[in-house]
Short mmCIF file of C-alpha atoms in Angstrom, two decimals:
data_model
loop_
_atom_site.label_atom_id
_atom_site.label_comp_id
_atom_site.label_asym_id
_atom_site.label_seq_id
_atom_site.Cartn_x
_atom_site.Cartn_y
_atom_site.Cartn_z
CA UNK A 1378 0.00 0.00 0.00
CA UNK A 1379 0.88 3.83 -0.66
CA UNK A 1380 2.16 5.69 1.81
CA UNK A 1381 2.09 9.20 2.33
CA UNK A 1382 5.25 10.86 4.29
CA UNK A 1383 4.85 14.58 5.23
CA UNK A 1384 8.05 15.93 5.36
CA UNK A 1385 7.79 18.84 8.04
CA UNK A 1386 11.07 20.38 8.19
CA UNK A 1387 10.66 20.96 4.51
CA UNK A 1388 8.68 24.35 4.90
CA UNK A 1389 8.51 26.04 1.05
CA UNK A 1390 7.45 29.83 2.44
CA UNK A 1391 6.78 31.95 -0.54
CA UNK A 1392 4.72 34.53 -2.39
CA UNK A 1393 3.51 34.34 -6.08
CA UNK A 1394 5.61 37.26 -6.57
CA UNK A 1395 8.81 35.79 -4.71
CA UNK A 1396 8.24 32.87 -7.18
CA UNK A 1397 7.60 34.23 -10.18
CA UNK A 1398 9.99 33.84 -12.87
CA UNK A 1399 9.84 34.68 -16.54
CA UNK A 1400 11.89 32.14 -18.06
CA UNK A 1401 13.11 32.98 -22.02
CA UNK A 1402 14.88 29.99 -23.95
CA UNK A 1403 18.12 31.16 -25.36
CA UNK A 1404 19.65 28.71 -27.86
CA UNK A 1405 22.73 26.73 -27.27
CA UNK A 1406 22.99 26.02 -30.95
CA UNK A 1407 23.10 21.98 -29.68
CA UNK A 1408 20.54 19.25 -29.09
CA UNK A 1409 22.45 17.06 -26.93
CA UNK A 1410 22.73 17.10 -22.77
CA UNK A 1411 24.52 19.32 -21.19
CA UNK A 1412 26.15 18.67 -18.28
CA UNK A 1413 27.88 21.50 -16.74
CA UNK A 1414 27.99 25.44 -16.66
CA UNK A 1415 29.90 27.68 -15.10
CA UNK A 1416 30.37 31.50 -15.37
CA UNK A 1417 33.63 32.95 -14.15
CA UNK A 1418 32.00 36.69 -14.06
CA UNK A 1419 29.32 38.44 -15.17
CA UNK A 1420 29.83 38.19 -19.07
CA UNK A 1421 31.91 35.03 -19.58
CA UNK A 1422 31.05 31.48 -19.27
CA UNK A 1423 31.51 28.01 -20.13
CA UNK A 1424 29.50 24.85 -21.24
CA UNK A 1425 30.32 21.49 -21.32
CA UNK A 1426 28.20 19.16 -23.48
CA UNK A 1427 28.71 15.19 -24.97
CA UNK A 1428 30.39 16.72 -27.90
CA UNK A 1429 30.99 20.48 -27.33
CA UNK A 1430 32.40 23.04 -25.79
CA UNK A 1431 30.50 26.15 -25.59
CA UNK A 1432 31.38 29.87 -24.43
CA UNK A 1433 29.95 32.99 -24.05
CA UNK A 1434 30.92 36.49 -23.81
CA UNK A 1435 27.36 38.69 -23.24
CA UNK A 1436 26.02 36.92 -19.87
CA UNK A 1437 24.72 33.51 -21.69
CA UNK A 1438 22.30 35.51 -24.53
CA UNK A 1439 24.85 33.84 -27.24
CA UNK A 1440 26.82 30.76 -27.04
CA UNK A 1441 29.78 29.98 -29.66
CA UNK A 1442 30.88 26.50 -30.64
CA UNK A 1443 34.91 26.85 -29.27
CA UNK A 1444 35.52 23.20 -29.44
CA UNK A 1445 34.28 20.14 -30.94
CA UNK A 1446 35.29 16.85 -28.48
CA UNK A 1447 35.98 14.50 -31.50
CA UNK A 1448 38.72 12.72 -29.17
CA UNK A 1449 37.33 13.44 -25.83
CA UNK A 1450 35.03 12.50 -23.41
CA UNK A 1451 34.84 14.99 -20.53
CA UNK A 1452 32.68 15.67 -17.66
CA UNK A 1453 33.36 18.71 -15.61
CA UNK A 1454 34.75 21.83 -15.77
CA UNK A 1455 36.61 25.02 -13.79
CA UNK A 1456 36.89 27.87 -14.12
CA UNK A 1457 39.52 30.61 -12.32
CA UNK A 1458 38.42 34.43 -12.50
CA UNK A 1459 41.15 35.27 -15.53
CA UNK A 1460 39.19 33.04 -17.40
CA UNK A 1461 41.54 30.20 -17.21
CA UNK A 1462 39.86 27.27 -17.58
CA UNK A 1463 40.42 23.06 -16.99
CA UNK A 1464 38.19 20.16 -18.73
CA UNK A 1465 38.74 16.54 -17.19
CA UNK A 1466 36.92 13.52 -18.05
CA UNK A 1467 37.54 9.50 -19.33
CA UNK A 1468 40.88 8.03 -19.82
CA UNK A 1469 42.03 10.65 -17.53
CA UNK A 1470 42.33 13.45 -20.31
CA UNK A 1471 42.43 16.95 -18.89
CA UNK A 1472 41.95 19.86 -21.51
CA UNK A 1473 43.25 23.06 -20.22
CA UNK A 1474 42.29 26.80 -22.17
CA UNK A 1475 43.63 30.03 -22.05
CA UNK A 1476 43.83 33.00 -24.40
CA UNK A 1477 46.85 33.74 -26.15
CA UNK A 1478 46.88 37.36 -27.74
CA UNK A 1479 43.22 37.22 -28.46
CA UNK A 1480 43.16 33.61 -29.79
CA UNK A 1481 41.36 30.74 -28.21
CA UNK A 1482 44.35 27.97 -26.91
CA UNK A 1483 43.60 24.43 -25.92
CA UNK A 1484 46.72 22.14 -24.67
CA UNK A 1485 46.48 18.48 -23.13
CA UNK A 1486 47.75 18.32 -19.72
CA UNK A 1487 49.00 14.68 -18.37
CA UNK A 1488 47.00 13.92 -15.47
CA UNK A 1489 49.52 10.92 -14.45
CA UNK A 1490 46.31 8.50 -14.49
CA UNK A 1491 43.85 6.46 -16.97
CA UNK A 1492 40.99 6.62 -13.96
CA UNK A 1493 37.60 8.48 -15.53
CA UNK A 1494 38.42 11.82 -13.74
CA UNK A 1495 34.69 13.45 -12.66
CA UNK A 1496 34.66 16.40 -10.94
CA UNK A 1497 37.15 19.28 -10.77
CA UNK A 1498 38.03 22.24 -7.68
CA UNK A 1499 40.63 25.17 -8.57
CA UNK A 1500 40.95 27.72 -5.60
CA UNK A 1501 43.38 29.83 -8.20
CA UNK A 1502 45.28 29.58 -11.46
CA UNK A 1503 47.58 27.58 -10.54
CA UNK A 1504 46.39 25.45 -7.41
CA UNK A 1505 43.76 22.43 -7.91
CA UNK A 1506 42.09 19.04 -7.64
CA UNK A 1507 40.38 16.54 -9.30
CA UNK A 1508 38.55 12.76 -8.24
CA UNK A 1509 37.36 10.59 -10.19
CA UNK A 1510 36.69 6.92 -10.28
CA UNK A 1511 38.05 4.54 -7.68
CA UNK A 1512 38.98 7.41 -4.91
CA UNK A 1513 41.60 9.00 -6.76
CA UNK A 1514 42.57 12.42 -6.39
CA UNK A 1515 45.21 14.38 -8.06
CA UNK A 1516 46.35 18.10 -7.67
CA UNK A 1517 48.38 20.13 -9.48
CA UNK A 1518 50.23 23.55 -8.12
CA UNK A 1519 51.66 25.36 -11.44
CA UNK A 1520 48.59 25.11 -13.31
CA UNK A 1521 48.03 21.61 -14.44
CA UNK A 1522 52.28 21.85 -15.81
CA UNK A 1523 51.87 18.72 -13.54
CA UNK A 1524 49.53 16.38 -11.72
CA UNK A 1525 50.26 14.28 -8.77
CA UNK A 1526 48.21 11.67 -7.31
CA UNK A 1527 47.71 12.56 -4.02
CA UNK A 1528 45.25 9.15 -2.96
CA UNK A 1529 45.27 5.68 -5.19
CA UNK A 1530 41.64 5.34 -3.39
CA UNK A 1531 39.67 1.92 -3.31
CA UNK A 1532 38.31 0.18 -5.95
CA UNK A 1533 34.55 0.85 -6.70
CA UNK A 1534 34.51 4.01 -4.61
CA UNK A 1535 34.29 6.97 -6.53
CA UNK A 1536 34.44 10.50 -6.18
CA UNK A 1537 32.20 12.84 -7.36
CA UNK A 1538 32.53 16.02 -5.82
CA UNK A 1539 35.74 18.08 -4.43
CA UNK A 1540 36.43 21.46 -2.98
CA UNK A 1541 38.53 23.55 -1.08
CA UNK A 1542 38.29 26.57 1.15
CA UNK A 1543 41.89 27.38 1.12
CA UNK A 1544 44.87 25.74 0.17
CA UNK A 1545 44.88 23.61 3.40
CA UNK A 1546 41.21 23.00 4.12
CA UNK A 1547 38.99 20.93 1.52
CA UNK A 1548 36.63 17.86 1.67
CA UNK A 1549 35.62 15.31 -1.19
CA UNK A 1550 32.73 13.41 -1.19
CA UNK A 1551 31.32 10.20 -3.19
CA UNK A 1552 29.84 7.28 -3.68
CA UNK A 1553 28.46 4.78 -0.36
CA UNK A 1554 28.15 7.89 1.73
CA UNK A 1555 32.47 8.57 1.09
CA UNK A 1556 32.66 11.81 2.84
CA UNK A 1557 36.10 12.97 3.21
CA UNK A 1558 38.33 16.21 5.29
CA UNK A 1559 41.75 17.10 5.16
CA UNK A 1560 43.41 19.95 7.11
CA UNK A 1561 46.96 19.78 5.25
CA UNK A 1562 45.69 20.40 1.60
CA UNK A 1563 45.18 16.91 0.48
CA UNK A 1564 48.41 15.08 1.88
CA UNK A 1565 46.00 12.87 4.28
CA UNK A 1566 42.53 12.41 3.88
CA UNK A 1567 40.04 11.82 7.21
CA UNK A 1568 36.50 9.55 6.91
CA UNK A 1569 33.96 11.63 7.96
CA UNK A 1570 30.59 9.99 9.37
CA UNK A 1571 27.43 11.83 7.87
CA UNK A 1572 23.72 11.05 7.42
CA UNK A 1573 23.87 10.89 4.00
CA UNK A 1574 24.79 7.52 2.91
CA UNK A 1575 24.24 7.26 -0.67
CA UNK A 1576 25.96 8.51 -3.45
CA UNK A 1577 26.85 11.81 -2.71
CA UNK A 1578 27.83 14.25 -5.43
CA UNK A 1579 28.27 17.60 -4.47
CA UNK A 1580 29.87 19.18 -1.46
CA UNK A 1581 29.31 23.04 -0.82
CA UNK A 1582 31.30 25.13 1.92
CA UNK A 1583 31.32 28.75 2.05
CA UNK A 1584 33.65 28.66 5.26
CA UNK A 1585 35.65 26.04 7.11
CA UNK A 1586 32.92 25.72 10.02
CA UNK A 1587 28.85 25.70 7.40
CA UNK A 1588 28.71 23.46 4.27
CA UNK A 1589 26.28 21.40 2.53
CA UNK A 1590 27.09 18.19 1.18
CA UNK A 1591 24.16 16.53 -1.65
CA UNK A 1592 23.84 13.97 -3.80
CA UNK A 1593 20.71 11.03 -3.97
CA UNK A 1594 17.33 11.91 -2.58
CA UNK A 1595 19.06 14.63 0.29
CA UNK A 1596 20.88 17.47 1.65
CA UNK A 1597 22.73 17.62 4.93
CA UNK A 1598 24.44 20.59 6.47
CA UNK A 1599 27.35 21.06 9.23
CA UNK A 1600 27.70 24.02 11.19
CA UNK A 1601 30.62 22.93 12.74
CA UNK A 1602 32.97 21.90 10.44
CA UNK A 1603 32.11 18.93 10.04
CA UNK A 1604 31.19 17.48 13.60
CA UNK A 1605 27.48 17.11 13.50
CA UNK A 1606 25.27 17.25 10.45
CA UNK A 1607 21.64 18.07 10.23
CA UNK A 1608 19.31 16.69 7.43
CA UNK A 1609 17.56 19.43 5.74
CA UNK A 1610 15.69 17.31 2.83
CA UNK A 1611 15.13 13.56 2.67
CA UNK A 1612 13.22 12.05 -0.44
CA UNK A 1613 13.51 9.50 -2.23
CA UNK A 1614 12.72 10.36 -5.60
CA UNK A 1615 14.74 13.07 -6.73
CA UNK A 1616 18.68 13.92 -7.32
CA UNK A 1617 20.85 16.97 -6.41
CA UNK A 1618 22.44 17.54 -9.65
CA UNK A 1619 23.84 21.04 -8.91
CA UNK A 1620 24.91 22.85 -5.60
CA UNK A 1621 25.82 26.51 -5.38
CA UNK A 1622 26.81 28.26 -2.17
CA UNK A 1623 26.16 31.97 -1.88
CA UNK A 1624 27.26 32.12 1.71
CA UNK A 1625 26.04 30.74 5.14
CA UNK A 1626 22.67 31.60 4.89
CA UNK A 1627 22.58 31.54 1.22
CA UNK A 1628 22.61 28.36 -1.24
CA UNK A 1629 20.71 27.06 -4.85
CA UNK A 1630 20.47 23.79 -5.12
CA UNK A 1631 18.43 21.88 -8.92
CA UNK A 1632 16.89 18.72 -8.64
CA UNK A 1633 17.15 16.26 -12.26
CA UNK A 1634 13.06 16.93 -12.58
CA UNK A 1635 12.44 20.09 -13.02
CA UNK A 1636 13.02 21.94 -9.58
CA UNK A 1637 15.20 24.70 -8.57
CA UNK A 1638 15.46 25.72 -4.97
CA UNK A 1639 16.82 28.34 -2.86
CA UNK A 1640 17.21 29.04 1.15
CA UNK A 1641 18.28 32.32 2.31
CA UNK A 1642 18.65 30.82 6.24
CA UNK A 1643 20.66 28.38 6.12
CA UNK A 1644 18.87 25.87 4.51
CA UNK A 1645 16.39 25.74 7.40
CA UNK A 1646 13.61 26.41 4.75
CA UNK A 1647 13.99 25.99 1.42
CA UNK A 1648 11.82 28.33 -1.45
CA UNK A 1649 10.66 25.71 -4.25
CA UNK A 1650 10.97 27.75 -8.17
CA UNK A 1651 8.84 26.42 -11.16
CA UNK A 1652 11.36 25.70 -14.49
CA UNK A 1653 10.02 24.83 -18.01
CA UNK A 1654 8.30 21.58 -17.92
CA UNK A 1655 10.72 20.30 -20.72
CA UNK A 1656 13.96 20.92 -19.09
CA UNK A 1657 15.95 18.08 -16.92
CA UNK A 1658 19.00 16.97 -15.46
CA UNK A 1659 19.85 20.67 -14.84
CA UNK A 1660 22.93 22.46 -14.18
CA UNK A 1661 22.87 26.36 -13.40
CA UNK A 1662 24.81 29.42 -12.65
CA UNK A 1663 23.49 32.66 -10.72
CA UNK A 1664 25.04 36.09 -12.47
CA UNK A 1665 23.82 39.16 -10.48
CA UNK A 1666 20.30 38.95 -10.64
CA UNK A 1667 19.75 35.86 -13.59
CA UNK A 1668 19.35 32.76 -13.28
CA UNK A 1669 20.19 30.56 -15.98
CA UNK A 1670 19.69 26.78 -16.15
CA UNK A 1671 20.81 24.44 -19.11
CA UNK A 1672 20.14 20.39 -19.22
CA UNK A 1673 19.14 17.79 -21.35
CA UNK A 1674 18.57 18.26 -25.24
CA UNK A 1675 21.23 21.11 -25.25
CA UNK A 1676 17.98 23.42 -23.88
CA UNK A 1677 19.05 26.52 -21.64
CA UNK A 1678 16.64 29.00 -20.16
CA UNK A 1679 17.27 32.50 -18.49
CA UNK A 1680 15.51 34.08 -15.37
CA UNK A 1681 15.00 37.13 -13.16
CA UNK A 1682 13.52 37.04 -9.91
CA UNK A 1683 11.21 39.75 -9.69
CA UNK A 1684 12.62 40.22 -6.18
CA UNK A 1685 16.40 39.90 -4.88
CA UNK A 1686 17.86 36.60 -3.88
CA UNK A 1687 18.38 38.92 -0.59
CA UNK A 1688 14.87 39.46 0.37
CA UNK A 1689 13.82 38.06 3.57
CA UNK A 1690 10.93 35.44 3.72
CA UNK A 1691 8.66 35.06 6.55
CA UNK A 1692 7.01 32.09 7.27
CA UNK A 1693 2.71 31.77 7.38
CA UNK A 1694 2.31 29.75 11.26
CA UNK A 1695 -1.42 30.04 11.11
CA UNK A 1696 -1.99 26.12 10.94
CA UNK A 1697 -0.53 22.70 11.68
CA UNK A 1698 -0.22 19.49 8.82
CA UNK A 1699 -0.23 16.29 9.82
CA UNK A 1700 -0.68 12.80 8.27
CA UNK A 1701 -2.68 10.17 9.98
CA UNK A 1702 -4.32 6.97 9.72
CA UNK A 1703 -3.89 7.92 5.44
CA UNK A 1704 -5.66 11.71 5.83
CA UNK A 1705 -3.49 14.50 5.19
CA UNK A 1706 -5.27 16.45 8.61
CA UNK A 1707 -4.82 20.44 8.13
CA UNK A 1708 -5.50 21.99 12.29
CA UNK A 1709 -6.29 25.55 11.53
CA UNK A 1710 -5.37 27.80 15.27
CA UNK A 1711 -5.85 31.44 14.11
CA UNK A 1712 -8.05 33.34 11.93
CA UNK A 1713 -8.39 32.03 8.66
CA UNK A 1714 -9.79 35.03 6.88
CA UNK A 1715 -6.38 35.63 5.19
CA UNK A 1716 -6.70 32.02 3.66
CA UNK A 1717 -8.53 32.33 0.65
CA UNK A 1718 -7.87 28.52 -0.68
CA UNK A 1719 -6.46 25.01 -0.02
CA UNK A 1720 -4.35 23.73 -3.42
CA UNK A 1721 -2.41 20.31 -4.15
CA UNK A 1722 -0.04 20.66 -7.34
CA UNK A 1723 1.76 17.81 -8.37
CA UNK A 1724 5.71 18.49 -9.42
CA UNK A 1725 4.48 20.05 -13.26
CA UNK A 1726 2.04 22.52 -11.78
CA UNK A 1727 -1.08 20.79 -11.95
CA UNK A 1728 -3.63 21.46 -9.78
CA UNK A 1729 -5.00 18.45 -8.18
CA UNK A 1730 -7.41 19.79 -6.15
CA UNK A 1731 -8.82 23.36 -4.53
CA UNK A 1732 -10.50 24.00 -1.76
CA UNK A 1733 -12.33 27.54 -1.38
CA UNK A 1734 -12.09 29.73 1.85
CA UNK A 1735 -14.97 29.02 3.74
CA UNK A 1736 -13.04 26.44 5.44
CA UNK A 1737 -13.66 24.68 8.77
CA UNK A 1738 -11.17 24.60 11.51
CA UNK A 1739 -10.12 20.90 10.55
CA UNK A 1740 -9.69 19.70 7.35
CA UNK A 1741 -9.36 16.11 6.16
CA UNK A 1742 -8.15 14.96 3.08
CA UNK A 1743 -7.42 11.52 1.42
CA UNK A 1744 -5.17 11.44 -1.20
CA UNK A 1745 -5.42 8.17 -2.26
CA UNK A 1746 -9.14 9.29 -4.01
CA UNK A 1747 -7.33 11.27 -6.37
CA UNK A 1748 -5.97 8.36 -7.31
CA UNK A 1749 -2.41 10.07 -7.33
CA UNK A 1750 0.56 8.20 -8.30
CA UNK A 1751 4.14 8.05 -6.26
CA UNK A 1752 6.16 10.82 -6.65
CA UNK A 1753 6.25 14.61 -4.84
CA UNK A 1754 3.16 17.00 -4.49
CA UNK A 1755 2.93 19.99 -3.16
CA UNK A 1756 -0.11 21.54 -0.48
CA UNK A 1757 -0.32 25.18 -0.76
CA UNK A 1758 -2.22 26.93 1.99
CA UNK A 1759 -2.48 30.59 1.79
CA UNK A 1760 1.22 31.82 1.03
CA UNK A 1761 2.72 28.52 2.03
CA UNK A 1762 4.01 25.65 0.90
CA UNK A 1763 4.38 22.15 2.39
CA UNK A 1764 6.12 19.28 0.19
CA UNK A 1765 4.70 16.09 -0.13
CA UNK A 1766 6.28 12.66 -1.37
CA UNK A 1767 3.89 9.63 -1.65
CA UNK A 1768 5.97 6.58 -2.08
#
């Protein structure tokens, strides 16, 4: 039988005009996946698709063809703020470009390894890392010149995600639940013993004491550096493809179906945005006020928040949700004048049901009449949010 699991520290505050973004589709000028973006500024960025590389110079409204990957199969990027940039991927291949005098340079680098290399961390021009497929990690100090492996690894458990706050202090994260911390920039690795025990693929810090680590179904934060994490969204359903840290307080995080989030407290509540229904497997950058996402099919859209990322939320505490005995039970205990309707949306936008303000003070509902299938819904009540997963 169904289940329904309410999932209450999952609190989606918002306001129609918090949440409303006009998306426009710029064209990539490719119809394959993409799989990663990153801007170094405000004008220049990269792409990385199955058999391009992309770039742009005027904030992501154009994007020019710079390389064709004939010979290559690569799967992440970085990018330093000169513009410098490093592409890693299968066989160990590491593609590094700079401009020379106005022209577009890409040289080979030796990586010292045949491992698939998957994700990438430079902290400067000349200083970075890279995992990939059985544990291994390599770094380089003069700008990819040379790579040394700094851990063989173990067979089977890969890395997927590596960064650093300084050149002392990083943490690299993978698959099983592999969360790893070193204090002496990468010379010895410590196990570190989190709640997330899956694959993990990203891990965010913004200082050496808060970070977020992500990956399959979750996200988990420390406030201490690592001590003690806190789960801040469980599920079962959905993948963190893409993790970006503002600061602290503030983070964006894109699920592979069509979800974009954002907390501005720490991840204590997290503010759910609407994409185009045709976009998945996202990746996304945040440039000043845009937003721009780019996925499968080689689609990319653009965005402005009609409000700033900044903007403070408050959250609606006007009623209580809970799930019993298979009713979704909403306890109203203050005036509900303000409440004009009751809405379920599934994860596309449509409505499943509405509910019109009179209401009483306790409301029952059974989803299983709607005859709803498993996957994540969302209640609305007034100007709030709760997230739902039926599994």
């Amino acid at each position: 039988m169904k289940n329904l699991l309410l999932i209450s520290i999952i609190l989606f505050a918002f306001t129609s005009k918090l949440f409303s973004i006009d998306w426009r589709q710029i064209s990539s000028g490719v119809t394959e996946d993409i799989y990663r973006m990153r801007f170094n500024d405000t004008k220049n960025g990269w792409i990385l698709s199955d058999n391009f590389i992309l770039k742009t110079d005027d904030a992501g409204e154009t994007w020019e063809k710079i390389l064709t990957l004939s010979s290559f199969d690569l799967s992440t990027l970085s990018i330093v703020q000169n513009g410098k940039a490093w592409f890693a991927g299968k066989n160990g291949k590491i593609l590094h470009f700079f401009n020379n005098d106005n022209e577009n340079e890409f040289v080979e680098q030796k990586s010292g390894t045949d491992k698939y290399l998957l994700k990438s961390f430079f902290l400067n021009e000349n200083l970075g890392w890279i995992v990939g497929f059985d544990g291994i990690i390599i770094k380089t100090t003069n700008g990819g010149a040379e790579w040394l492996t700094i851990r063989e690894g173990e067979p089977g458990k890969h890395l997927f995600g590596i960064q650093f706050i300084d050149e002392m202090n990083g943490w690299a994260v993978g698959e099983q639940g592999t969360t790893l911390k070193t204090t002496d920039g990468g010379s010895t690795w410590q196990r570190i013993i989190t709640p997330a025990i899956y694959r993990n693929l990203n891990v965010n810090f913004s200082d050496r004491e808060n970070g977020w680590i992500s990956g399959f179904g979750f996200i988990v934060k420390t406030t201490n550096g690592g001590s003690s994490w806190n789960i801040q969204i469980s599920t079962t359903v959905f993948i963190i493809t893409d993790f970006m840290v503002i600061d602290k307080n503030r983070a964006w995080a894109s699920f592979d179906k069509n979800s974009l989030l954002y907390t501005d407290d720490g991840g204590e509540n997290w503010q759910y945005y609407q994409i185009p229904n045709d976009i998945e497997r996202l990746t996304f950058d945040v440039i000043g006020d845009d937003i721009i996402i780019a996925g499968s099919d080689g689609k990319i859209y653009k965005g402005k928040s009609t409000v700033s990322v900044n903007s403070k939320v408050y959250n609606d505490t006007k009623y209580i949700v809970k799930y019993s005995n298979d009713e979704i039970i909403i306890n109203f205990n203050d005036d509900m004048n303000s409440i004009s309707n009751i809405e379920m949306f599934d994860l596309l936008g449509n409505q499943i049901f509405k509910f019109d303000y009179p209401f009483s003070n306790i409301i029952r509902i059974n989803p299983f009449n709607y005859n709803l299938a498993k996957g994540i819904y969302f209640l609305k009540i007034g100007n709030n949010l709760k997230k739902i997963i039926l599994q």
